[in-house]
Rosetta silent file (secondary structure, phi, psi, omega in degrees, C-alpha in Angstrom):
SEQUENCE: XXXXXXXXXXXXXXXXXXXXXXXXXXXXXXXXXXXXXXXXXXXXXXXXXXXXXXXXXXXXXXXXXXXXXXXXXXXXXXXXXXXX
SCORE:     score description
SCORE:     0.000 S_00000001
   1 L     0.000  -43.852  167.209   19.452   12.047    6.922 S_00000001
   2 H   -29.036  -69.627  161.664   17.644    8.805    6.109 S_00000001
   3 H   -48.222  -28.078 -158.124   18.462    9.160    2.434 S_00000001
   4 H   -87.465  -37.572 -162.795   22.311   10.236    3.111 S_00000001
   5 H  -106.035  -12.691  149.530   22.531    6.695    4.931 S_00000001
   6 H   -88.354  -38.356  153.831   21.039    4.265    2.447 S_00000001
   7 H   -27.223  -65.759 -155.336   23.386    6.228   -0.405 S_00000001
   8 H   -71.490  -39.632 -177.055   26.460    5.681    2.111 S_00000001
   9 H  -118.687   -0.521 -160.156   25.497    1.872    3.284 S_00000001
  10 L  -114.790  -15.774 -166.196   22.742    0.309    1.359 S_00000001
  11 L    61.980   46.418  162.461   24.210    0.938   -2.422 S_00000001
  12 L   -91.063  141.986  175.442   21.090    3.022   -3.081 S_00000001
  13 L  -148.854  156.446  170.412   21.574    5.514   -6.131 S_00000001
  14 L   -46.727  -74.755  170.810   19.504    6.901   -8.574 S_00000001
  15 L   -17.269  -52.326 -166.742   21.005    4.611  -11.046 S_00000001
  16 L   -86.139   -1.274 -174.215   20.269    1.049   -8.927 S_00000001
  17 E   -50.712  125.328  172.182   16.781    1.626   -8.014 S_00000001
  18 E  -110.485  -22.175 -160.801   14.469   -1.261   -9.125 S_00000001
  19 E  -157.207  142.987  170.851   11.437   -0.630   -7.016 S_00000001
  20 E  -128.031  123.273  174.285    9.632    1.929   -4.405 S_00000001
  21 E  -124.906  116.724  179.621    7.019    0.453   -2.405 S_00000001
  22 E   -68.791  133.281 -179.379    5.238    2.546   -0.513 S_00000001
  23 L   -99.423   96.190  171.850    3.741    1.345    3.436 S_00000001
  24 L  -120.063   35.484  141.625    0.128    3.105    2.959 S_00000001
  25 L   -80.873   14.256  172.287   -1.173    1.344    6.043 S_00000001
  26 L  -138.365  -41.598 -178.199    1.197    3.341    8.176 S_00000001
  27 L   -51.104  133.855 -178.854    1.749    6.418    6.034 S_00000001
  28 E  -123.374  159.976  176.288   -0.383    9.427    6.842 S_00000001
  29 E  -155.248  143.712 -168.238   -0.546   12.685    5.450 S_00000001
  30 E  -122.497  157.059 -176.544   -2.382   15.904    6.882 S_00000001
  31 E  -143.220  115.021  177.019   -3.389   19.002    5.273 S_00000001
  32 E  -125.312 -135.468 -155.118   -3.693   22.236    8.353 S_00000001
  33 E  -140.482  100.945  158.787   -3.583   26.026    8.398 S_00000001
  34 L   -89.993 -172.242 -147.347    0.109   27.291    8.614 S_00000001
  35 L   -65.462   -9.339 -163.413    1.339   30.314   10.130 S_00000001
  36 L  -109.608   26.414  157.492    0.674   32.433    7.316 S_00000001
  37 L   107.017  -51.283 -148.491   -3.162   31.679    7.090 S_00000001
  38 L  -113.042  159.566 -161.992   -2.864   28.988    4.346 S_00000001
  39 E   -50.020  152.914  155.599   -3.505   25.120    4.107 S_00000001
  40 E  -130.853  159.644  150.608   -0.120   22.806    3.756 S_00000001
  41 E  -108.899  118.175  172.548    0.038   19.190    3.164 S_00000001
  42 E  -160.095  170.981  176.519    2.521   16.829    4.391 S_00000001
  43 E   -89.421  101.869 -174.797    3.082   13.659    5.752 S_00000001
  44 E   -92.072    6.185  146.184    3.495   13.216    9.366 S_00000001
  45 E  -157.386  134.796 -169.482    4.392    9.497    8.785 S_00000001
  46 E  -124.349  169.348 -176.892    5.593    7.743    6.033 S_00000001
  47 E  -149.591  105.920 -158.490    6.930    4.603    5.574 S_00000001
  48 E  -148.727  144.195  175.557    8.659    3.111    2.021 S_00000001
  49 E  -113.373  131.698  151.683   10.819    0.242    1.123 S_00000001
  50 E   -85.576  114.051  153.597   13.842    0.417   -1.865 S_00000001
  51 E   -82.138  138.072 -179.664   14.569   -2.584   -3.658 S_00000001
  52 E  -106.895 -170.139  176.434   17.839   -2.059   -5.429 S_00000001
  53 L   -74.287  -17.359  178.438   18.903   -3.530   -8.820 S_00000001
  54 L  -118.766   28.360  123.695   21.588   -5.825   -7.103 S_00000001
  55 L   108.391   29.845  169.960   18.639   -7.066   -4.762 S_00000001
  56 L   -93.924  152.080 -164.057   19.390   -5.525   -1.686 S_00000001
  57 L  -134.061  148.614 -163.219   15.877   -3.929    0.149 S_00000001
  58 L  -177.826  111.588  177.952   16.077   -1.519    2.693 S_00000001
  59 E  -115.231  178.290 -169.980   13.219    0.451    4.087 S_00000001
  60 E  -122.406  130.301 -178.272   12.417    3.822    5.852 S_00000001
  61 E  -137.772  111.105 -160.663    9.971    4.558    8.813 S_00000001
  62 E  -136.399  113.041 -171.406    9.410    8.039    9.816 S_00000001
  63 E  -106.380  106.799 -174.648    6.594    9.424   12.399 S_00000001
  64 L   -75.247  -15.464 -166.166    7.089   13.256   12.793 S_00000001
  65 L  -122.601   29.267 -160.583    4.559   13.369   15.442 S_00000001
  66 L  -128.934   21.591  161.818    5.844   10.523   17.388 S_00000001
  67 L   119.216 -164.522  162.583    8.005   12.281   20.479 S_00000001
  68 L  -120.756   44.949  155.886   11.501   13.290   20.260 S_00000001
  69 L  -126.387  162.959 -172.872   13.408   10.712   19.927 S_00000001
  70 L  -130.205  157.057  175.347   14.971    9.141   17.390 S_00000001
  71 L   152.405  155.450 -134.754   16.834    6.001   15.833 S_00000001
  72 L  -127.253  146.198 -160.692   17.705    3.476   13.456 S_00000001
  73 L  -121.412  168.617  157.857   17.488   -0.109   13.779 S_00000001
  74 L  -146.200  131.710 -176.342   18.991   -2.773   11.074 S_00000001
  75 E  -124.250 -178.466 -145.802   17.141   -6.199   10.657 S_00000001
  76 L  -108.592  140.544  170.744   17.859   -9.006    9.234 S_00000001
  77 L   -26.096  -67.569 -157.181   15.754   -9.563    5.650 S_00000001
  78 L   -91.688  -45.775 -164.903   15.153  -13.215    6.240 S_00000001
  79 L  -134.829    3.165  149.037   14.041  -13.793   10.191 S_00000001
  80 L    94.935    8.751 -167.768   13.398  -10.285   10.988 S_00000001
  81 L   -70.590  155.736  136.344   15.765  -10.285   13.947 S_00000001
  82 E   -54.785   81.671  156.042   17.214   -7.080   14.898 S_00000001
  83 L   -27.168  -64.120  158.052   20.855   -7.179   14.118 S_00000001
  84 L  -175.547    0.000    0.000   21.601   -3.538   15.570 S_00000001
């Protein structure tokens, strides 16, 4: 859903990409025993920024293990205010 909504409002596209920066003081990743006996890996929170080629930045914060709710903030680049 994340992805669907920087495509639709951010101008991100494969084309426009310039940069992926990865957050790997907040990103985590776990490796357990699923149901069918054997180890997985995933991330239960990641966190990455897109720079695009026509300089807009626009990042992603996602804790899978962090309740059930959800919801998307927009801030402002420059003073960091919350916008909506």
């Amino acid at each position: 859903h994340e992805l669907a909504l920087l495509v639709s409002f951010y101008d991100v596209s494969v084309d426009n990409i310039e940069s992926v920066t990865a957050d790997k003081e907040f990103s985590s990743m776990q490796t357990l025993v699923g149901p069918s006996g054997k180890d997985f890996t995933d991330f239960d929170r990641i966190k990455f920024s897109i720079k695009t080629k026509t300089g807009k930045t626009v990042s992603v914060a996602a804790d899978r293990c962090g309740g059930t709710d959800s919801y998307a903030t927009v801030d402002d680049g420059t003073t960091g205010s919350e916008l909506f």
